[in-house]
Amino acid sequence: SQTIHQWPATLVQPVGSPLSLECTVEGTSNPNLYWYRQAAGRGLQLLFYSVGIGQISSEVPQNLSASRPQDRQFILSSKKLLLSDSGFYLCAWSVAHSLQETQYFGPGTRLLVL
Amino acid sequence: EDQVTQSPEALRLQEGESSSLNCSYTVSGLRGLFWYRQDPGKGPEFLFTLYSAGEEKEKERLKATLTKKESFLHITAPKPEDSATYLCALREAGNMLTFGGGTRLMVKP
């Protein structure tokens, strides 16, 4: 069965510091991968998605970037964090080229920027 | 632009008191409407996908239905463990999902 991991689970960072969140998927090959952010009490906002290694699409201009160095690894980064980057970050995967694609989410990373 | 609106924002029920959550949408060509359950501090858990008006799906005390303008998540005789935030999302084209703001359900014993 497929499993998706995210780490760290919780992170507290000062403003201006760098960020690296990691997401890995097990049990599937060539998945579509997604990064979402969820503000407190609100819905999910898509940040980035990837259909393959090195292929990243950005949905929202921001202080963040994403990379996919390996087939099942997706990384969310920032060079300098802003207070507004605080939130709950979720990684998701789906089966590529499927007519009935469902996105499955990881456990999330809670980021607090102080 | 796709729009997904969920109502109510919050719903308090007594155990056993059945109710429905609403997800209304505007989209030119629906390619799937998804329901997720999210517990506090956790990632959303997939519940259902609906593709065409008239379609229904059930899982335990939950039943999801779909019309051309909205979807309902019916909860029959809820239990406290059904307390969570329920999210709906739609896919119009490609792989992208547009999420609603969610309904926070609280079921009291």
Tab-separated table of C-alpha atoms in Angstrom:
chain	number	residue	atom	x	y	z
A	1	SER	CA	0.000	0.000	0.000
A	2	GLN	CA	1.008	3.591	-0.511
A	3	THR	CA	2.290	5.760	2.337
A	4	ILE	CA	3.142	9.444	2.423
A	5	HIS	CA	5.498	10.956	4.985
A	6	GLN	CA	6.178	14.528	5.954
A	7	TRP	CA	8.780	15.978	8.288
A	8	PRO	CA	9.217	17.670	10.510
A	9	ALA	CA	5.784	17.480	12.130
A	10	THR	CA	6.210	20.857	13.832
A	11	LEU	CA	8.655	23.671	13.228
A	12	VAL	CA	9.226	27.039	14.894
A	13	GLN	CA	11.473	29.368	12.928
A	14	PRO	CA	12.514	33.033	13.264
A	15	VAL	CA	11.670	35.537	10.560
A	16	GLY	CA	14.384	35.640	7.925
A	17	SER	CA	15.582	32.087	8.478
A	18	PRO	CA	15.592	29.432	5.714
A	19	LEU	CA	13.073	26.621	5.429
A	20	SER	CA	13.125	23.075	4.117
A	21	LEU	CA	10.124	20.745	4.422
A	22	GLU	CA	10.308	17.265	3.008
A	23	CYS	CA	7.687	14.904	1.666
A	24	THR	CA	8.246	11.332	0.504
A	25	VAL	CA	5.862	8.776	-0.935
A	26	GLU	CA	6.257	5.011	-0.735
A	27	GLY	CA	4.572	2.235	-2.655
A	28	THR	CA	3.986	3.981	-5.962
A	29	SER	CA	5.998	5.206	-8.936
A	30	ASN	CA	5.903	8.489	-10.824
A	31	PRO	CA	3.170	10.047	-8.690
A	32	ASN	CA	1.842	13.559	-9.127
A	33	LEU	CA	2.902	15.531	-6.046
A	34	TYR	CA	1.383	18.637	-4.482
A	35	TRP	CA	2.143	21.191	-1.768
A	36	TYR	CA	-0.773	22.959	-0.074
A	37	ARG	CA	-0.962	25.523	2.710
A	38	GLN	CA	-3.871	25.719	5.124
A	39	ALA	CA	-4.348	28.854	7.204
A	40	ALA	CA	-6.047	28.451	10.574
A	41	GLY	CA	-9.713	27.508	10.146
A	42	ARG	CA	-9.603	27.823	6.378
A	43	GLY	CA	-9.505	25.674	3.281
A	44	LEU	CA	-6.484	24.451	1.402
A	45	GLN	CA	-4.535	26.622	-1.007
A	46	LEU	CA	-2.484	24.886	-3.685
A	47	LEU	CA	1.111	26.169	-3.767
A	48	PHE	CA	2.994	23.855	-6.145
A	49	TYR	CA	2.463	20.667	-8.093
A	50	SER	CA	4.792	18.333	-9.950
A	51	VAL	CA	4.165	15.687	-12.590
A	52	GLY	CA	7.760	14.437	-12.667
A	53	ILE	CA	11.367	14.890	-11.544
A	54	GLY	CA	12.439	18.499	-11.976
A	55	GLN	CA	8.974	19.542	-13.230
A	56	ILE	CA	7.419	22.110	-10.904
A	57	SER	CA	4.431	24.360	-11.484
A	58	SER	CA	3.637	27.249	-9.163
A	59	GLU	CA	0.062	28.287	-8.497
A	60	VAL	CA	0.630	31.305	-6.267
A	61	PRO	CA	3.491	33.824	-6.410
A	62	GLN	CA	5.165	33.841	-3.025
A	63	ASN	CA	8.248	33.566	-0.878
A	64	LEU	CA	8.442	29.806	-1.345
A	65	SER	CA	9.901	27.384	-3.894
A	66	ALA	CA	9.617	23.670	-4.501
A	67	SER	CA	11.887	21.004	-5.905
A	68	ARG	CA	11.568	17.348	-6.853
A	69	PRO	CA	15.032	15.832	-6.837
A	70	GLN	CA	13.785	12.238	-6.911
A	71	ASP	CA	10.663	10.524	-8.217
A	72	ARG	CA	8.998	10.226	-4.812
A	73	GLN	CA	10.526	13.171	-2.980
A	74	PHE	CA	9.075	16.678	-2.904
A	75	ILE	CA	10.718	19.546	-1.027
A	76	LEU	CA	9.313	22.929	-0.062
A	77	SER	CA	11.886	25.655	0.613
A	78	SER	CA	12.352	29.276	1.435
A	79	LYS	CA	15.500	31.401	1.644
A	80	LYS	CA	13.987	33.882	4.107
A	81	LEU	CA	10.787	33.188	6.022
A	82	LEU	CA	8.126	35.830	6.550
A	83	LEU	CA	5.570	35.993	9.360
A	84	SER	CA	2.879	35.318	6.752
A	85	ASP	CA	4.473	31.953	5.926
A	86	SER	CA	3.091	30.500	9.154
A	87	GLY	CA	0.525	27.778	8.585
A	88	PHE	CA	-0.140	24.090	8.140
A	89	TYR	CA	1.676	22.655	5.130
A	90	LEU	CA	0.304	19.561	3.480
A	91	CYS	CA	1.838	17.331	0.847
A	92	ALA	CA	-0.379	15.160	-1.321
A	93	TRP	CA	0.054	12.599	-4.075
A	94	SER	CA	-2.104	11.160	-6.831
A	95	VAL	CA	-1.745	8.503	-9.487
A	96	ALA	CA	-0.488	10.032	-12.705
A	97	HIS	CA	-2.494	9.680	-15.892
A	98	SER	CA	-5.506	8.252	-14.114
A	99	LEU	CA	-9.020	9.143	-15.189
A	100	GLN	CA	-10.141	9.047	-11.589
A	101	GLU	CA	-7.360	10.821	-9.787
A	102	THR	CA	-7.792	11.133	-6.056
A	103	GLN	CA	-5.324	13.140	-4.005
A	104	TYR	CA	-4.108	11.533	-0.787
A	105	PHE	CA	-2.637	13.726	1.897
A	106	GLY	CA	0.245	13.402	4.293
A	107	PRO	CA	0.102	14.185	8.018
A	108	GLY	CA	1.217	17.793	7.541
A	109	THR	CA	3.833	20.129	9.017
A	110	ARG	CA	2.812	22.938	11.359
A	111	LEU	CA	5.082	25.945	10.775
A	112	LEU	CA	5.198	28.896	13.129
A	113	VAL	CA	7.311	31.882	12.117
A	114	LEU	CA	8.126	34.258	14.957
B	1	GLU	CA	-13.271	31.084	-11.945
B	2	ASP	CA	-14.242	27.996	-9.984
B	3	GLN	CA	-16.003	28.629	-6.735
B	4	VAL	CA	-16.754	26.212	-3.943
B	5	THR	CA	-18.804	27.281	-0.925
B	6	GLN	CA	-19.507	25.113	2.074
B	7	SER	CA	-22.261	25.681	4.626
B	8	PRO	CA	-22.684	25.923	7.470
B	9	GLU	CA	-19.215	26.906	8.666
B	10	ALA	CA	-19.869	25.101	11.940
B	11	LEU	CA	-22.531	22.626	13.021
B	12	ARG	CA	-23.259	21.312	16.487
B	13	LEU	CA	-25.329	18.146	16.776
B	14	GLN	CA	-26.422	15.900	19.561
B	15	GLU	CA	-25.440	12.262	19.215
B	16	GLY	CA	-28.029	10.568	16.998
B	17	GLU	CA	-29.286	13.837	15.466
B	18	SER	CA	-29.035	13.430	11.689
B	19	SER	CA	-28.165	16.392	9.463
B	20	SER	CA	-26.588	17.433	6.157
B	21	LEU	CA	-23.603	19.490	5.118
B	22	ASN	CA	-23.756	21.472	1.897
B	23	CYS	CA	-21.173	22.141	-0.795
B	24	SER	CA	-22.326	24.417	-3.599
B	25	TYR	CA	-20.212	25.060	-6.652
B	26	THR	CA	-19.971	26.895	-9.930
B	27	VAL	CA	-17.875	25.270	-12.609
B	28	SER	CA	-18.052	24.984	-16.367
B	29	GLY	CA	-17.218	21.290	-16.565
B	30	LEU	CA	-17.078	19.203	-13.416
B	31	ARG	CA	-14.601	16.346	-13.491
B	32	GLY	CA	-15.074	15.197	-9.942
B	33	LEU	CA	-16.281	16.397	-6.576
B	34	PHE	CA	-14.353	15.132	-3.563
B	35	TRP	CA	-15.211	14.904	0.129
B	36	TYR	CA	-12.515	14.714	2.804
B	37	ARG	CA	-12.556	14.473	6.575
B	38	GLN	CA	-9.902	16.359	8.549
B	39	ASP	CA	-9.210	15.856	12.236
B	40	PRO	CA	-7.442	18.671	14.149
B	41	GLY	CA	-3.725	18.815	13.400
B	42	LYS	CA	-3.899	16.070	10.764
B	43	GLY	CA	-4.021	15.810	7.008
B	44	PRO	CA	-7.358	15.378	5.204
B	45	GLU	CA	-8.600	11.815	4.825
B	46	PHE	CA	-10.314	10.902	1.571
B	47	LEU	CA	-13.989	9.903	1.847
B	48	PHE	CA	-15.762	10.006	-1.526
B	49	THR	CA	-15.548	11.067	-5.153
B	50	LEU	CA	-18.679	11.870	-7.155
B	51	TYR	CA	-18.613	12.407	-10.907
B	52	SER	CA	-22.123	12.969	-12.197
B	53	ALA	CA	-25.450	14.397	-11.049
B	54	GLY	CA	-27.579	11.794	-9.343
B	55	GLU	CA	-24.623	9.792	-8.117
B	56	GLU	CA	-24.605	8.683	-4.462
B	57	LYS	CA	-21.970	6.995	-2.308
B	58	GLU	CA	-22.157	5.680	1.239
B	59	LYS	CA	-19.711	4.799	3.960
B	60	GLU	CA	-20.952	3.842	7.412
B	61	ARG	CA	-23.050	6.795	8.671
B	62	LEU	CA	-22.092	9.065	5.753
B	63	LYS	CA	-23.799	9.432	2.387
B	64	ALA	CA	-22.699	11.843	-0.305
B	65	THR	CA	-24.977	13.008	-3.102
B	66	LEU	CA	-24.432	15.237	-6.124
B	67	THR	CA	-26.597	17.541	-8.231
B	68	LYS	CA	-25.570	19.925	-10.993
B	69	LYS	CA	-25.067	22.749	-8.507
B	70	GLU	CA	-24.294	21.207	-5.140
B	71	SER	CA	-23.315	18.199	-3.133
B	72	PHE	CA	-24.625	17.084	0.231
B	73	LEU	CA	-22.926	15.028	2.883
B	74	HIS	CA	-25.660	13.390	4.926
B	75	ILE	CA	-24.762	12.173	8.389
B	76	THR	CA	-27.185	9.663	9.874
B	77	ALA	CA	-27.282	9.156	13.648
B	78	PRO	CA	-23.851	10.727	14.189
B	79	LYS	CA	-21.538	9.712	16.995
B	80	PRO	CA	-18.975	11.875	18.825
B	81	GLU	CA	-16.201	10.253	16.787
B	82	ASP	CA	-17.722	11.823	13.664
B	83	SER	CA	-16.623	15.223	14.964
B	84	ALA	CA	-14.175	16.707	12.457
B	85	THR	CA	-13.928	19.278	9.699
B	86	TYR	CA	-15.408	18.096	6.422
B	87	LEU	CA	-13.916	19.527	3.240
B	88	CYS	CA	-15.257	19.389	-0.274
B	89	ALA	CA	-13.199	20.043	-3.370
B	90	LEU	CA	-13.897	20.063	-7.082
B	91	ARG	CA	-11.774	19.308	-10.101
B	92	GLU	CA	-12.629	21.074	-13.327
B	93	ALA	CA	-9.713	20.272	-15.618
B	94	GLY	CA	-6.266	18.849	-15.176
B	95	ASN	CA	-5.189	17.625	-11.768
B	96	MET	CA	-6.003	20.687	-9.710
B	97	LEU	CA	-8.503	20.722	-6.880
B	98	THR	CA	-10.324	23.796	-5.603
B	99	PHE	CA	-11.282	23.441	-1.943
B	100	GLY	CA	-14.140	24.945	0.003
B	101	GLY	CA	-13.630	26.467	3.425
B	102	GLY	CA	-14.909	23.403	5.258
B	103	THR	CA	-17.645	22.658	7.788
B	104	ARG	CA	-16.583	22.032	11.372
B	105	LEU	CA	-18.864	19.367	12.829
B	106	MET	CA	-19.157	18.827	16.578
B	107	VAL	CA	-21.221	15.914	17.863
B	108	LYS	CA	-21.978	15.965	21.577
B	109	PRO	CA	-22.754	12.785	23.519
